[in-house]
mmCIF file of C-alpha atoms and ligand atoms in Angstrom:
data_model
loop_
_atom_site.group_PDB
_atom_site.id
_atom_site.type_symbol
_atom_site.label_atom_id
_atom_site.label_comp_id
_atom_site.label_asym_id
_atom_site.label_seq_id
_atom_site.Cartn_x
_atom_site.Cartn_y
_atom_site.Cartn_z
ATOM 1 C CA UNK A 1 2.475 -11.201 15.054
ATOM 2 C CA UNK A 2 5.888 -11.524 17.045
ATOM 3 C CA UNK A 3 7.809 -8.512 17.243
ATOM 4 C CA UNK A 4 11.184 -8.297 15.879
ATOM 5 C CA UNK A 5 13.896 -6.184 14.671
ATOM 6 C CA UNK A 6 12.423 -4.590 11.189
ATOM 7 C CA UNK A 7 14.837 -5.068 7.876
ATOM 8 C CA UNK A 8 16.455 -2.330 6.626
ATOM 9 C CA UNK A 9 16.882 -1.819 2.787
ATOM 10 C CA UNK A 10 19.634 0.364 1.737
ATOM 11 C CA UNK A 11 18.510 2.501 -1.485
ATOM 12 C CA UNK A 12 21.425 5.136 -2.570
ATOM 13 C CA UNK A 13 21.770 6.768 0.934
ATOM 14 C CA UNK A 14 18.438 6.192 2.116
ATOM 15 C CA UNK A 15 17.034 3.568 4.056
ATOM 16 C CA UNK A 16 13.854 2.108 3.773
ATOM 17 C CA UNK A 17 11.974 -0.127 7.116
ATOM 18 C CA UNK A 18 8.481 -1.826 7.057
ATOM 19 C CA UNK A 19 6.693 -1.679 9.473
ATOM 20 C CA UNK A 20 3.672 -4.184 9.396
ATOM 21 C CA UNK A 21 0.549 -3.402 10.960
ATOM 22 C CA UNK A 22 -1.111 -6.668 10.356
ATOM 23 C CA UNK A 23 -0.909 -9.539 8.588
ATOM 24 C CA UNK A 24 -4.266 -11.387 7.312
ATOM 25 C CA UNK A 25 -4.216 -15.236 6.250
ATOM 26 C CA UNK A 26 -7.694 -17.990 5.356
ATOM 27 C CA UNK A 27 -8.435 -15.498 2.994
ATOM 28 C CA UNK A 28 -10.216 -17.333 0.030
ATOM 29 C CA UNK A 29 -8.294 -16.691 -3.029
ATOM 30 C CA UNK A 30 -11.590 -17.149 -5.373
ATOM 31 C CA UNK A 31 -12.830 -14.498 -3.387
ATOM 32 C CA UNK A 32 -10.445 -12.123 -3.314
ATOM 33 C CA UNK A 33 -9.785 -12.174 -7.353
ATOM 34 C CA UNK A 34 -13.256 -12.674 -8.302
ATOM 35 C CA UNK A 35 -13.724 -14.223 -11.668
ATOM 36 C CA UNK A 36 -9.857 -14.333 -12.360
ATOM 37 C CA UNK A 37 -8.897 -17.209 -9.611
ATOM 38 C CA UNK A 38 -7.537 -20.642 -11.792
ATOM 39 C CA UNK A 39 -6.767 -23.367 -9.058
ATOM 40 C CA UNK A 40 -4.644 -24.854 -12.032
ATOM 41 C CA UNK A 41 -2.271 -22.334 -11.711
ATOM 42 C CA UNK A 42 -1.543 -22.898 -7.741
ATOM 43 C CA UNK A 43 -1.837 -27.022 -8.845
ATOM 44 C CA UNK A 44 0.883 -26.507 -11.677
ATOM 45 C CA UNK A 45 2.885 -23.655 -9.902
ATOM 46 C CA UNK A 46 2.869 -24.649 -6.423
ATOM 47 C CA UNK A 47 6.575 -26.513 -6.015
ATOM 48 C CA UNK A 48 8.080 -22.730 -7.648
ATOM 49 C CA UNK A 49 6.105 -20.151 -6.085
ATOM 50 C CA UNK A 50 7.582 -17.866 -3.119
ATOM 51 C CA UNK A 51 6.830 -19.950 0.089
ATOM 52 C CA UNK A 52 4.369 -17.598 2.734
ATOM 53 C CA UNK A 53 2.187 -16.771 -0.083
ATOM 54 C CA UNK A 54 -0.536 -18.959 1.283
ATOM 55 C CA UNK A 55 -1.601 -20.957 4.415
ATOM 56 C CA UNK A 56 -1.668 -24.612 4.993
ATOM 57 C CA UNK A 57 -5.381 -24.668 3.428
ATOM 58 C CA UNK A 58 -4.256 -23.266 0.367
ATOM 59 C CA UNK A 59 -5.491 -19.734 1.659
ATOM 60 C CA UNK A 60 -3.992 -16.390 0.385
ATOM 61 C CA UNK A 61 -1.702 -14.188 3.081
ATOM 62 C CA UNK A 62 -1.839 -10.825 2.548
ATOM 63 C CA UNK A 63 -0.333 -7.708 4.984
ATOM 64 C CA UNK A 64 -1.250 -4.368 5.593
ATOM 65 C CA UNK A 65 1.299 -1.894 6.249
ATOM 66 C CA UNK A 66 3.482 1.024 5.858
ATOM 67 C CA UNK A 67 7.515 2.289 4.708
ATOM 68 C CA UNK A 68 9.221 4.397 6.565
ATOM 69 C CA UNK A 69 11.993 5.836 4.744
ATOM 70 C CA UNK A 70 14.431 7.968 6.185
ATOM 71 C CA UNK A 71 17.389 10.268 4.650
ATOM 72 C CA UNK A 72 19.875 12.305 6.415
ATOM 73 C CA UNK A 73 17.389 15.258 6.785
ATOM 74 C CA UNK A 74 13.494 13.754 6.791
ATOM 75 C CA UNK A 75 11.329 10.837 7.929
ATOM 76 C CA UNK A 76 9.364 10.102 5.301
ATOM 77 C CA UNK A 77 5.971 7.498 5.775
ATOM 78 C CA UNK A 78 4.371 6.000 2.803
ATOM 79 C CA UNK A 79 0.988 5.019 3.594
ATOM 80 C CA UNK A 80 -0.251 4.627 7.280
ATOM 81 C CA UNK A 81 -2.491 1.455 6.942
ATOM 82 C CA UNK A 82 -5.890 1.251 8.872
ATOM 83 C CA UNK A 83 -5.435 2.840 12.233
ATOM 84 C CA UNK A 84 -6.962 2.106 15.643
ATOM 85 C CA UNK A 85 -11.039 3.057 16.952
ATOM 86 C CA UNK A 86 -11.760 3.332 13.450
ATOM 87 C CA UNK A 87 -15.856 3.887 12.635
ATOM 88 C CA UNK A 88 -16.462 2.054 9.643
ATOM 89 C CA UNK A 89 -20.048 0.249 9.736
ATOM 90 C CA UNK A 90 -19.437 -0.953 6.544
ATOM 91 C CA UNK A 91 -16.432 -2.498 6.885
ATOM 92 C CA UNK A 92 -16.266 -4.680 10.246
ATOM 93 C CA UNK A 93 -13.501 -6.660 9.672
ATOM 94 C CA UNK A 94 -11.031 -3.416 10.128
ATOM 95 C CA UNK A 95 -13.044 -1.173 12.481
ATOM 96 C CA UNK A 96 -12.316 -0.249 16.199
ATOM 97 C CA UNK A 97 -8.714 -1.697 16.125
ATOM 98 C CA UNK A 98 -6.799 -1.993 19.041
ATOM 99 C CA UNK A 99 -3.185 -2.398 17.578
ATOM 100 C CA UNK A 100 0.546 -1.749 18.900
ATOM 101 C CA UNK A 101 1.337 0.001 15.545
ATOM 102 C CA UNK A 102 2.903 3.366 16.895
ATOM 103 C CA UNK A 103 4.987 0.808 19.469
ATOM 104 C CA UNK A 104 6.355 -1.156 16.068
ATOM 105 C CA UNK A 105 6.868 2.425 14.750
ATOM 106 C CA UNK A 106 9.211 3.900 17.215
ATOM 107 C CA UNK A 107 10.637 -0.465 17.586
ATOM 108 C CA UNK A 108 11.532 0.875 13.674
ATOM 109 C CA UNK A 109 13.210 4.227 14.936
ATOM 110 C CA UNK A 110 10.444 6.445 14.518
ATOM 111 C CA UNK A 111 8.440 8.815 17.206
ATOM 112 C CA UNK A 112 5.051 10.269 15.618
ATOM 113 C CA UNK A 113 6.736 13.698 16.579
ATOM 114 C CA UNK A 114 9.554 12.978 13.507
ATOM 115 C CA UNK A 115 7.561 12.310 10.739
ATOM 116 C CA UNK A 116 7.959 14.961 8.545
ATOM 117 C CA UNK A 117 6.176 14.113 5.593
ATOM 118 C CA UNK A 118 3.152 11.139 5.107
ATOM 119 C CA UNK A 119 3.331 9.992 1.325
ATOM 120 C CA UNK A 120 0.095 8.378 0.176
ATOM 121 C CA UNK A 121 -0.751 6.323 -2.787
ATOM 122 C CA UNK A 122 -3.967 6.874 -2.867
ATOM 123 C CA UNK A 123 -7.049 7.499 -0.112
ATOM 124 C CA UNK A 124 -8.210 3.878 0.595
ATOM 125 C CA UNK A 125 -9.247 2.617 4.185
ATOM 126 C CA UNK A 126 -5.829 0.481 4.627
ATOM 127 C CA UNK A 127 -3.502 3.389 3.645
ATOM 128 C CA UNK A 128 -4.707 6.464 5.691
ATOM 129 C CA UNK A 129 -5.659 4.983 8.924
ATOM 130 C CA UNK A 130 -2.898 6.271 11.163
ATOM 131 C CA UNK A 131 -3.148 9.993 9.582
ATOM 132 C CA UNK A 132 -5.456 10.758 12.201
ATOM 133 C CA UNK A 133 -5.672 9.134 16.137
ATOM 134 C CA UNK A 134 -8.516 9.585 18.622
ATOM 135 C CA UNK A 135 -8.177 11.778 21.345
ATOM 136 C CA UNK A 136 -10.642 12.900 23.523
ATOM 137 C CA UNK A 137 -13.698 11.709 21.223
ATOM 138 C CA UNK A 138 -11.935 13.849 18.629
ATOM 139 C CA UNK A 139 -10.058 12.983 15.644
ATOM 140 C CA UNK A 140 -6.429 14.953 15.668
ATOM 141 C CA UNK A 141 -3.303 14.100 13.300
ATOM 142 C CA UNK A 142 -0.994 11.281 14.499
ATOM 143 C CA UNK A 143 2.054 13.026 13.351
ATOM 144 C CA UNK A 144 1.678 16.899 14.354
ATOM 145 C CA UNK A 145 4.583 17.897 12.361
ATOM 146 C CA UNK A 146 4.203 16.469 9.239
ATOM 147 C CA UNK A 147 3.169 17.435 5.437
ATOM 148 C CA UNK A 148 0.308 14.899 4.408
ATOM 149 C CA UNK A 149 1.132 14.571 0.793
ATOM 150 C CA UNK A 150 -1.515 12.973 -1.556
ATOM 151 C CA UNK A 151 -3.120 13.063 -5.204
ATOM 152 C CA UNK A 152 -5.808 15.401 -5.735
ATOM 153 C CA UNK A 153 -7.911 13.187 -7.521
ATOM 154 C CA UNK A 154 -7.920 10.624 -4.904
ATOM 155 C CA UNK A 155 -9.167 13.933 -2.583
ATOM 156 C CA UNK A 156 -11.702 15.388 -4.958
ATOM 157 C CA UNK A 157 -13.151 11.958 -5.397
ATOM 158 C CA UNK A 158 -13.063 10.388 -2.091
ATOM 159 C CA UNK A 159 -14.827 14.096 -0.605
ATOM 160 C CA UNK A 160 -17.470 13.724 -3.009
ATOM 161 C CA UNK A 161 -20.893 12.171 -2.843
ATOM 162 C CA UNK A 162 -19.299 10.004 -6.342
ATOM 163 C CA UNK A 163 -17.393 7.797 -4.185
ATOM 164 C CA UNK A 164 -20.307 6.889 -1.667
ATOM 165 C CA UNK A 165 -21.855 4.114 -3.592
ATOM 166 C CA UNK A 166 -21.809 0.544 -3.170
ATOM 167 C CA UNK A 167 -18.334 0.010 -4.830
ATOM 168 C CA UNK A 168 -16.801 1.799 -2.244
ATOM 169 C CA UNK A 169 -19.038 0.808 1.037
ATOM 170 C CA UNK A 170 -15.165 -0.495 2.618
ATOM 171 C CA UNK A 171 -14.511 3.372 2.269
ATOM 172 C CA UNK A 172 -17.536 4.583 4.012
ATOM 173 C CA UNK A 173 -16.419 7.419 6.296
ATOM 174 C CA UNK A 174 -12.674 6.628 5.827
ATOM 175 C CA UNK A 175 -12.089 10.289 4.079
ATOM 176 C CA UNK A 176 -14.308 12.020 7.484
ATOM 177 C CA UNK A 177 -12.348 10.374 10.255
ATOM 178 C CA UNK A 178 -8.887 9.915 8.777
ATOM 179 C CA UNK A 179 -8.236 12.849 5.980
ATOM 180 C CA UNK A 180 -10.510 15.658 6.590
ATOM 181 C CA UNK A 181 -9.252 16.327 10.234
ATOM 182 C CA UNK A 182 -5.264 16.746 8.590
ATOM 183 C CA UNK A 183 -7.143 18.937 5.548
ATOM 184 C CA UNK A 184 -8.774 21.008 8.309
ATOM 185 C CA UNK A 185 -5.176 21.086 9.958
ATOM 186 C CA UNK A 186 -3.673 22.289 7.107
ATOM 187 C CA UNK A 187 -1.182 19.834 6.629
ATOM 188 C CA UNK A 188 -2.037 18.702 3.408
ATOM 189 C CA UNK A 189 0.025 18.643 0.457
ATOM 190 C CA UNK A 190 -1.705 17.537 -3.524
ATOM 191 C CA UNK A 191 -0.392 16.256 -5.991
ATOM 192 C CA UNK A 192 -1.581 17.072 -9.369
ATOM 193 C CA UNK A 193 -2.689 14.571 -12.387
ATOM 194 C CA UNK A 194 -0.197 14.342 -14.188
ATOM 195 C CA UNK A 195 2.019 13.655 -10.763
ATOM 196 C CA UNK A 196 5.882 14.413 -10.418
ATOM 197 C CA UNK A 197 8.914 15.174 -8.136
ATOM 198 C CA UNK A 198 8.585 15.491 -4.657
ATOM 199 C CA UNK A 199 11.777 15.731 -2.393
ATOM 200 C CA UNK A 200 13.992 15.629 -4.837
ATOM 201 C CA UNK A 201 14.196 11.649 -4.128
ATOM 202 C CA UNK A 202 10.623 10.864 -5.110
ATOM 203 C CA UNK A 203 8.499 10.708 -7.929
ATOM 204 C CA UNK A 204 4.578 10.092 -7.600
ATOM 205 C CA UNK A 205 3.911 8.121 -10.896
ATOM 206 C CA UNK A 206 0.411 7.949 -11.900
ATOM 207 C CA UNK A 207 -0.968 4.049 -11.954
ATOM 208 C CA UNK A 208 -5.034 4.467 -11.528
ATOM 209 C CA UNK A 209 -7.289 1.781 -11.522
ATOM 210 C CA UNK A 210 -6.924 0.406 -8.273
ATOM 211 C CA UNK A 211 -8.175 3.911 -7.502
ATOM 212 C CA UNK A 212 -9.265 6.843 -9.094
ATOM 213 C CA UNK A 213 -6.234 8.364 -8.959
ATOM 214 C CA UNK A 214 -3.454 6.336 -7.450
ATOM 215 C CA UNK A 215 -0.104 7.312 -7.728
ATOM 216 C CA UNK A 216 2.868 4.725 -7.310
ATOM 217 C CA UNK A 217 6.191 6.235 -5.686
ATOM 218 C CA UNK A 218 9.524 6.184 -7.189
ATOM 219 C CA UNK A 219 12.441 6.389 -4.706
ATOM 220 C CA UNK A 220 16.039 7.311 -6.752
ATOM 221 C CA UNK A 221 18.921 8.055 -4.697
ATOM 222 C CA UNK A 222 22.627 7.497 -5.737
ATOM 223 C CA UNK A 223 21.755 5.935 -8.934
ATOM 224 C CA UNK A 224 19.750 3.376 -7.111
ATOM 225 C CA UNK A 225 15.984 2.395 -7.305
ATOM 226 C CA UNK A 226 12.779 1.238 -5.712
ATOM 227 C CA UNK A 227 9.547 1.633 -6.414
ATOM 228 C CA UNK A 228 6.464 1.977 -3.948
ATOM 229 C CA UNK A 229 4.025 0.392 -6.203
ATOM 230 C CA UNK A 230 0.938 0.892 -4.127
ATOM 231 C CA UNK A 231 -1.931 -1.697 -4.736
ATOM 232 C CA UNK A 232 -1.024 -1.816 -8.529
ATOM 233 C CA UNK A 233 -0.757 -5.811 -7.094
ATOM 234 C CA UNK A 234 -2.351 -7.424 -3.799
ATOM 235 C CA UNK A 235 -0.385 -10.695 -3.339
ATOM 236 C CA UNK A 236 2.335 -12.306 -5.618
ATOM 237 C CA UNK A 237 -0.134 -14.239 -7.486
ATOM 238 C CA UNK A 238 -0.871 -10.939 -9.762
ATOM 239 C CA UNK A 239 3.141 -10.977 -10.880
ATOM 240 C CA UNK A 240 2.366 -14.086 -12.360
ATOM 241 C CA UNK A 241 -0.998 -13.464 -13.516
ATOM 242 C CA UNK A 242 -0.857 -9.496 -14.215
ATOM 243 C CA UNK A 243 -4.852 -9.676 -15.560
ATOM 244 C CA UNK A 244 -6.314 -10.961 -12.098
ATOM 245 C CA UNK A 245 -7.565 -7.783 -10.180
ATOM 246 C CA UNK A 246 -8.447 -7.901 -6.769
ATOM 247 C CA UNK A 247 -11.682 -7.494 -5.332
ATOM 248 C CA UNK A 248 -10.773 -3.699 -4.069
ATOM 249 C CA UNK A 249 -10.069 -2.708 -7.566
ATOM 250 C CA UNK A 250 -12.430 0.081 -8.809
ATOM 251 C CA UNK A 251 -11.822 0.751 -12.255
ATOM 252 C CA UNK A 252 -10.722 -2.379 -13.520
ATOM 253 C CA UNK A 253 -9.907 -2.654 -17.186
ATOM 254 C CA UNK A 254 -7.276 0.548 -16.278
ATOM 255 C CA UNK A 255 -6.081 -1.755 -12.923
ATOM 256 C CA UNK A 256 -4.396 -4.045 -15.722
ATOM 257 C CA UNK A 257 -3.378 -1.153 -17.882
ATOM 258 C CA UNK A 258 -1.098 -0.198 -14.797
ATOM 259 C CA UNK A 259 -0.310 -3.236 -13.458
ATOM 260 C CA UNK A 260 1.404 -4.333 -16.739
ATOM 261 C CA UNK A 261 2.667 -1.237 -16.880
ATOM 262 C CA UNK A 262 4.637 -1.526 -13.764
ATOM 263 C CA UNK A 263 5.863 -5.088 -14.488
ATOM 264 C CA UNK A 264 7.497 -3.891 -17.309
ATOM 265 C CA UNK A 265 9.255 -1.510 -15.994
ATOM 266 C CA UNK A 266 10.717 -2.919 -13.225
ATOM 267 C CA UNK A 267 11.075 -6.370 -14.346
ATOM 268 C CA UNK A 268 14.072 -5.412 -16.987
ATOM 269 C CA UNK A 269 16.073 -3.244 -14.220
ATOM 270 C CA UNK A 270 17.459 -3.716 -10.642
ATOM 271 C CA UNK A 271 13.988 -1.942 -8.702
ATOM 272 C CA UNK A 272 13.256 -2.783 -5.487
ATOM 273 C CA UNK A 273 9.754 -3.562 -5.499
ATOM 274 C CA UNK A 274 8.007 -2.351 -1.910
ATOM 275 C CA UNK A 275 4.245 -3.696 -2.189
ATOM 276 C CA UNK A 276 1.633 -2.507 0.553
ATOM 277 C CA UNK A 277 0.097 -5.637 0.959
ATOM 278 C CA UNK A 278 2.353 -8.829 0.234
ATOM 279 C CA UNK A 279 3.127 -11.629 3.038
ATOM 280 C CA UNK A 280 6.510 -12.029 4.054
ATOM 281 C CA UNK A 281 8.318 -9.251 3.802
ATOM 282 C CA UNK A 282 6.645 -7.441 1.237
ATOM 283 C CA UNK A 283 9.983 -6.831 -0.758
ATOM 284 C CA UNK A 284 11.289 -8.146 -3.762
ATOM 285 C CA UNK A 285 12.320 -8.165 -7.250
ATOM 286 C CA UNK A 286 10.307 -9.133 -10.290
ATOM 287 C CA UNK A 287 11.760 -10.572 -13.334
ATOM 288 C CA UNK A 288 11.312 -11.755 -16.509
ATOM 289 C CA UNK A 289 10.042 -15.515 -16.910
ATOM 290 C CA UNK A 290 9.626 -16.431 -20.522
ATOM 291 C CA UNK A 291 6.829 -14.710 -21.619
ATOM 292 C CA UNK A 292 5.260 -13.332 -17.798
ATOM 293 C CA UNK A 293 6.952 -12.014 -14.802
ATOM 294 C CA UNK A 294 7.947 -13.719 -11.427
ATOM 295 C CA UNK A 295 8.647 -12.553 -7.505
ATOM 296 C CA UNK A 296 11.476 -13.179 -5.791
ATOM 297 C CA UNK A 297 11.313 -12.011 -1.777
ATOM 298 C CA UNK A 298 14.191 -10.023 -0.420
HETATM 299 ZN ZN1 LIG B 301 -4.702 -1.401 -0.008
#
């Protein structure tokens, strides 16, 4: 990936940076929405789609990644991706990283030291991976001073012998090396089932499925909007076709319940939509197109 200066969204008086950890193309797209995946609808769509959506072998791009959003008194993260030295047997493709993530960090403004709160979505391997750094063969929090803030569900679930099965095997040991050491640093933060305000600014929204208990952000400041919708949607594709899940998704008859549901609301008003996991920038707008949705990139 070449570095370059990050885009900054204005939203009310906040701003609002990504800061990509990695971006991930040749991935097969009848693979990665298993048993949803129509090669009709790339063959009649393909002249109108978003370009970057997919490589030159007709391949999906997807990111991983994290928002840094920053108001005139905090430095707020949402999600911290996958992390570096990572131990996950299970899950080779994204263990014992080696990658300049804190250097794209502070190239977006930010020093670990500043962070004062770490929003998360949910507890998945992509979205808590910088919580926690290694240091001296130990695991310690990458940002000392902040509040980890998180749904409860995602913690009772993800600490429990429920979510080591074979549905979650890309999880195996994500909750030991990359949430228990900020739990045992008491710098943790839960948010309850129902979800709610948080800053003032925020609102965790409750869209499981994906999850057990994910929780998409709202961000309203100056009677503008944006909305953090965690992986409620993988790649574009899904705003077209809200009833293709992605192979991650866990519960998946409630993964359309809350994908639709989060189309509809932001397709009839002016919402930034900030996705985790999109190509390009990973910003856009969705809108109404006849009877489904599309994706603009901003
Ligand atoms: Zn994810």
């Amino acid at each position: 990936m070449t570095t370059k200066i990050p885009k900054v969204y204005q939203v009310g008086d906040v701003t609002v940076t990504r800061v990509t950890e990695m971006m991930l193309g040749g991935i097969p797209p009848e693979v990665y929405f298993p048993g949803s995946w129509d090669r009709m609808f790339l063959e009649e769509n393909r002249d109108s789609l978003p370009s970057g959506l997919i490589d030159g072998n007709s391949q999906l791009i997807v990111s991983i990644g994290t928002w840094v959003v920053k108001t005139t008194n905090h430095t707020i993260l949402i999600d911290t991706a996958t992390g570096n030295d990572k131990n996950l047997p299970l899950n080779p493709d994204l263990a014992n990283l080696q990658l300049p993530y804190l250097k794209r960090l502070k190239e977006a403004g930010v020093t670990p030291e500043e962070v004062d709160y770490v929003l998360l979505t949910h507890l998945h391997v992509d979205h808590v991976g910088w919580n926690t750094k290694l240091v001296d063969g130990k695991w310690v929090p990458t940002f000392p001073n902040a509040k980890y803030v998180f749904p409860l569900a995602e913690q009772e679930y993800y600490s429990s012998e429920a979510s080591h099965n074979k549905a979650n095997e890309v999880n195996f040991n994500v909750y030991e090396e990359s949430v228990l050491p900020v739990v045992e640093a008491g710098l943790t933060q839960t948010i309850g089932p129902e979800g709610g305000h948080f800053l003032e600014i925020f609102k965790f929204i409750p869209t499981p499925g994906h999850s057990i208990g994910q929780m998409s952000i709202s961000l309203k400041s100056d009677g503008e909007e944006a909305l953090f919708g965690a992986d409620v949607m993988h790649h574009p594709f899904q705003v077209f076709n809200p009833d293709w899940n992605s192979m991650y998704c866990e519960f998946t008859d409630q993964a359309r319940i809350s994908r639709l549901r989060v189309l509809e609301y932001i397709a009839d008003r002016p919402v930034i939509y900030f996705s985790t996991h999109f190509p390009e920038s990973a910003a856009g707008y969705v809108t109404r197109n006849g009877d489904g949705y599309k994706w603009d990139f901003i």
